[in-house]
CSV table of C-alpha atoms in Angstrom, one decimal:
chain,number,residue,atom,x,y,z
A,16,UNK,CA,-17.8,-0.8,34.0
A,17,UNK,CA,-17.1,-2.1,30.5
A,18,UNK,CA,-20.7,-3.4,30.2
A,19,UNK,CA,-22.1,-0.1,31.2
A,20,UNK,CA,-19.9,1.7,28.7
A,21,UNK,CA,-21.1,-0.7,25.9
A,22,UNK,CA,-24.7,-0.1,26.9
A,23,UNK,CA,-24.1,3.7,26.8
A,24,UNK,CA,-22.6,3.5,23.4
A,25,UNK,CA,-25.4,1.3,22.2
A,26,UNK,CA,-27.9,3.9,23.3
A,27,UNK,CA,-26.0,6.4,21.2
A,28,UNK,CA,-26.4,4.2,18.1
A,29,UNK,CA,-22.9,2.8,18.2
A,30,UNK,CA,-22.4,-0.7,16.9
A,31,UNK,CA,-19.2,-2.7,16.5
A,32,UNK,CA,-18.1,-2.8,12.8
A,33,UNK,CA,-17.1,-6.5,12.9
A,34,UNK,CA,-19.7,-7.6,15.5
A,35,UNK,CA,-21.9,-10.6,14.7
A,36,UNK,CA,-24.9,-8.3,14.7
A,37,UNK,CA,-23.3,-5.7,12.4
A,38,UNK,CA,-25.7,-5.5,9.4
A,39,UNK,CA,-24.6,-4.8,5.9
A,40,UNK,CA,-26.4,-2.2,3.8
A,41,UNK,CA,-27.6,-4.9,1.3
A,42,UNK,CA,-28.7,-7.4,3.9
A,43,UNK,CA,-26.7,-10.0,5.9
A,44,UNK,CA,-24.0,-9.3,8.4
A,45,UNK,CA,-20.6,-7.7,7.7
A,46,UNK,CA,-18.6,-10.7,8.7
A,47,UNK,CA,-20.6,-12.9,6.3
A,48,UNK,CA,-19.9,-10.4,3.5
A,49,UNK,CA,-16.2,-10.3,4.2
A,50,UNK,CA,-16.0,-14.1,4.1
A,51,UNK,CA,-17.4,-14.0,0.6
A,52,UNK,CA,-14.5,-11.8,-0.7
A,53,UNK,CA,-12.0,-13.6,-2.8
A,54,UNK,CA,-8.6,-11.9,-2.7
A,55,UNK,CA,-6.9,-12.0,-6.1
A,56,UNK,CA,-3.2,-12.9,-6.3
A,57,UNK,CA,-0.6,-10.1,-5.8
A,58,UNK,CA,2.8,-10.5,-7.4
A,59,UNK,CA,6.1,-11.0,-5.5
A,60,UNK,CA,6.8,-12.1,-1.9
A,61,UNK,CA,5.5,-8.9,-0.4
A,62,UNK,CA,2.3,-9.3,-2.4
A,63,UNK,CA,1.9,-12.9,-1.2
A,64,UNK,CA,2.2,-11.8,2.4
A,65,UNK,CA,-0.3,-8.9,1.8
A,66,UNK,CA,-2.8,-11.4,0.3
A,67,UNK,CA,-2.4,-13.8,3.2
A,68,UNK,CA,-3.0,-11.0,5.7
A,69,UNK,CA,-6.1,-9.9,3.8
A,70,UNK,CA,-7.5,-13.5,3.6
A,71,UNK,CA,-6.9,-13.8,7.4
A,72,UNK,CA,-8.6,-10.5,8.2
A,73,UNK,CA,-11.5,-11.1,5.8
A,74,UNK,CA,-12.3,-14.6,7.1
A,75,UNK,CA,-11.7,-14.0,10.8
A,76,UNK,CA,-12.2,-17.1,12.8
A,77,UNK,CA,-14.7,-18.7,10.4
A,78,UNK,CA,-14.1,-20.7,7.2
A,79,UNK,CA,-13.9,-18.7,4.0
A,80,UNK,CA,-16.7,-18.7,1.4
A,81,UNK,CA,-15.2,-16.5,-1.4
A,82,UNK,CA,-18.0,-16.8,-3.8
A,83,UNK,CA,-19.5,-13.3,-4.0
A,84,UNK,CA,-16.8,-10.7,-4.5
A,85,UNK,CA,-13.3,-10.3,-5.9
A,86,UNK,CA,-10.8,-7.9,-4.3
A,87,UNK,CA,-7.9,-6.8,-6.4
A,88,UNK,CA,-5.0,-4.9,-4.8
A,89,UNK,CA,-2.1,-3.1,-6.3
A,90,UNK,CA,0.5,-2.2,-3.8
A,91,UNK,CA,4.1,-0.9,-3.5
A,92,UNK,CA,6.5,0.2,-0.8
A,93,UNK,CA,8.9,3.1,-1.0
A,94,UNK,CA,12.0,3.1,1.2
A,95,UNK,CA,13.7,6.3,2.3
A,96,UNK,CA,17.1,6.5,3.8
A,97,UNK,CA,17.3,8.6,7.0
A,98,UNK,CA,20.2,9.5,9.3
A,99,UNK,CA,22.8,9.8,6.5
A,100,UNK,CA,26.4,9.3,7.8
A,101,UNK,CA,29.7,10.8,6.6
A,102,UNK,CA,30.5,7.6,4.7
A,103,UNK,CA,27.1,7.9,2.8
A,104,UNK,CA,25.5,5.0,4.8
A,105,UNK,CA,22.2,5.4,6.5
A,106,UNK,CA,21.3,4.6,10.1
A,107,UNK,CA,17.6,4.2,9.5
A,108,UNK,CA,15.1,3.3,6.7
A,109,UNK,CA,11.6,4.6,6.6
A,110,UNK,CA,9.1,2.6,4.5
A,111,UNK,CA,5.8,4.0,3.3
A,112,UNK,CA,3.3,1.5,1.8
A,113,UNK,CA,0.6,2.4,-0.6
A,114,UNK,CA,-2.2,0.2,-1.9
A,115,UNK,CA,-5.2,0.7,-4.2
A,116,UNK,CA,-8.0,-1.8,-4.0
A,117,UNK,CA,-11.0,-2.5,-6.2
A,118,UNK,CA,-14.0,-4.6,-5.2
A,119,UNK,CA,-15.9,-6.4,-8.0
A,120,UNK,CA,-18.8,-8.8,-8.3
A,121,UNK,CA,-18.2,-12.4,-9.3
A,122,UNK,CA,-20.0,-12.6,-12.7
A,123,UNK,CA,-19.4,-13.1,-16.4
A,124,UNK,CA,-19.3,-9.3,-16.7
A,125,UNK,CA,-17.9,-8.2,-13.3
A,126,UNK,CA,-19.2,-4.8,-11.9
A,127,UNK,CA,-16.9,-2.5,-9.9
A,128,UNK,CA,-18.6,-1.9,-6.6
A,129,UNK,CA,-16.1,0.2,-4.8
A,130,UNK,CA,-12.4,1.2,-4.8
A,131,UNK,CA,-10.2,3.0,-2.4
A,132,UNK,CA,-6.6,3.7,-1.2
A,133,UNK,CA,-4.7,2.8,2.0
A,134,UNK,CA,-1.4,4.0,3.3
A,135,UNK,CA,1.0,2.8,6.1
A,136,UNK,CA,4.4,3.9,7.4
A,137,UNK,CA,7.0,2.0,9.3
A,138,UNK,CA,10.8,1.9,9.7
A,139,UNK,CA,13.9,0.0,10.8
A,140,UNK,CA,17.4,0.6,12.0
A,141,UNK,CA,20.2,-0.4,9.7
A,142,UNK,CA,22.9,-2.9,10.8
A,143,UNK,CA,25.3,-3.1,7.9
A,144,UNK,CA,27.9,-5.1,9.9
A,145,UNK,CA,25.3,-7.9,10.5
A,146,UNK,CA,24.1,-8.9,7.0
A,147,UNK,CA,21.9,-11.8,8.2
A,148,UNK,CA,20.2,-9.6,10.8
A,149,UNK,CA,19.8,-6.9,8.2
A,150,UNK,CA,18.0,-9.2,5.8
A,151,UNK,CA,15.7,-10.3,8.6
A,152,UNK,CA,15.0,-6.7,9.6
A,153,UNK,CA,14.1,-5.8,6.0
A,154,UNK,CA,11.8,-8.9,5.7
A,155,UNK,CA,10.1,-8.0,9.0
A,156,UNK,CA,9.6,-4.4,7.9
A,157,UNK,CA,7.9,-5.4,4.7
A,158,UNK,CA,5.7,-7.9,6.6
A,159,UNK,CA,4.6,-5.2,9.1
A,160,UNK,CA,3.7,-2.8,6.3
A,161,UNK,CA,1.7,-5.5,4.6
A,162,UNK,CA,-0.1,-6.4,7.8
A,163,UNK,CA,-1.1,-2.8,8.5
A,164,UNK,CA,-2.3,-2.2,4.9
A,165,UNK,CA,-4.4,-5.4,5.1
A,166,UNK,CA,-6.1,-4.2,8.3
A,167,UNK,CA,-6.9,-0.8,6.8
A,168,UNK,CA,-8.1,-2.3,3.5
A,169,UNK,CA,-10.3,-4.7,5.4
A,170,UNK,CA,-11.7,-1.9,7.5
A,171,UNK,CA,-12.5,0.2,4.4
A,172,UNK,CA,-14.2,-2.7,2.7
A,173,UNK,CA,-16.2,-3.5,5.8
A,174,UNK,CA,-17.3,0.2,6.1
A,175,UNK,CA,-18.4,0.1,2.5
A,176,UNK,CA,-20.5,-3.0,3.1
A,177,UNK,CA,-22.0,-1.2,6.1
A,178,UNK,CA,-22.7,2.2,4.5
A,179,UNK,CA,-21.9,1.8,0.7
A,180,UNK,CA,-20.3,5.3,1.0
A,181,UNK,CA,-17.4,5.9,-1.4
A,182,UNK,CA,-14.1,5.0,0.4
A,183,UNK,CA,-11.2,7.6,0.4
A,184,UNK,CA,-9.0,7.7,-2.6
A,185,UNK,CA,-5.8,9.4,-3.4
A,186,UNK,CA,-6.1,12.6,-5.5
A,187,UNK,CA,-3.4,12.6,-8.2
A,188,UNK,CA,-1.3,15.8,-8.6
A,189,UNK,CA,-2.6,17.9,-11.5
A,190,UNK,CA,-0.2,18.7,-14.3
A,191,UNK,CA,3.3,17.3,-15.0
A,192,UNK,CA,5.8,17.0,-12.1
A,193,UNK,CA,9.3,18.4,-12.4
A,194,UNK,CA,12.2,16.1,-12.9
A,195,UNK,CA,15.9,16.1,-12.2
A,196,UNK,CA,18.9,14.8,-14.2
A,197,UNK,CA,19.9,11.4,-12.9
A,198,UNK,CA,23.8,11.3,-12.7
A,199,UNK,CA,23.9,7.6,-12.0
A,200,UNK,CA,22.4,6.5,-15.4
A,201,UNK,CA,24.1,6.5,-18.8
A,202,UNK,CA,22.5,8.8,-21.4
A,203,UNK,CA,20.4,7.2,-24.1
A,204,UNK,CA,22.3,9.1,-26.8
A,205,UNK,CA,24.3,12.3,-27.3
A,206,UNK,CA,21.2,14.3,-27.2
A,207,UNK,CA,19.1,12.6,-24.4
A,208,UNK,CA,20.0,12.2,-20.8
A,209,UNK,CA,18.0,10.2,-18.2
A,210,UNK,CA,15.9,12.2,-15.7
A,211,UNK,CA,14.4,11.1,-12.4
A,212,UNK,CA,10.8,12.3,-11.5
A,213,UNK,CA,10.1,13.6,-8.1
A,214,UNK,CA,7.8,12.1,-5.5
A,215,UNK,CA,4.6,13.6,-4.1
A,216,UNK,CA,6.7,15.7,-1.7
A,217,UNK,CA,8.6,17.3,-4.5
A,218,UNK,CA,11.9,15.6,-3.6
A,219,UNK,CA,13.9,13.3,-6.1
A,220,UNK,CA,14.9,9.9,-4.9
A,221,UNK,CA,18.6,10.6,-5.2
A,222,UNK,CA,18.3,13.5,-2.7
A,223,UNK,CA,16.9,11.4,0.2
A,224,UNK,CA,17.6,7.8,-0.7
A,225,UNK,CA,14.1,6.9,-1.8
A,226,UNK,CA,14.0,3.7,-3.8
A,227,UNK,CA,11.2,4.7,-6.1
A,228,UNK,CA,9.5,8.2,-6.1
A,229,UNK,CA,7.3,7.2,-9.0
A,230,UNK,CA,5.0,4.1,-8.6
A,231,UNK,CA,5.2,3.4,-12.3
A,232,UNK,CA,9.0,3.1,-12.0
A,233,UNK,CA,9.4,4.7,-15.4
A,234,UNK,CA,12.3,7.0,-16.0
A,235,UNK,CA,12.0,10.0,-18.3
A,236,UNK,CA,14.4,11.2,-21.0
A,237,UNK,CA,15.5,14.8,-21.3
A,238,UNK,CA,16.9,16.1,-24.6
A,239,UNK,CA,19.8,18.5,-24.5
A,240,UNK,CA,17.6,21.5,-25.4
A,241,UNK,CA,15.6,21.2,-22.1
A,242,UNK,CA,12.3,19.9,-23.5
A,243,UNK,CA,10.9,16.6,-22.4
A,244,UNK,CA,11.5,13.7,-24.8
A,245,UNK,CA,10.2,10.2,-25.3
A,246,UNK,CA,11.7,7.4,-23.2
């Protein structure tokens, strides 16, 4: 039954993306192209795990040959507190991972070939009374998000090798976003108070427990007259 299904799909022009016969647009097979990708270093422990997953997905079961391309990835994870209790603790954390990748040639003057964005979402239940278990849960959550992002980035890179069509990218929100006064931060001076920008959903971090609504992590300052000042 499975063989008949594969034959039927082959007759429709379907070919496995990572199959040994999957040909890249510029010649060669897609697995060979992926093995030539060097994954540049990514900071912090989460970035190290993301890089290891990418190396594993790019190379597959064969040895690496990272001599043709360089993949650079910028990634961050936002945590949101859900199920808020009366004592202001949370029963669940939702993590959303975001990554922007750029594929360049290996050359004295590298050329950007493609770039795209990937997202992933996961979560965990909080166990405040068991600190060791809580730390393990948080580490496992970050590892799952990194693994999912690595799979999606690898798939997007493979599709580009196959079609050379532009991968999907996030569209930044046009215009300045609103911000809210952050009551947990000391004012810079008697005329400036710290503000907290909102996320893409329009909600500030202090309202829903998000760790970082702004990927840049920069806080804004608000003068007393209501106009935006300089941090």
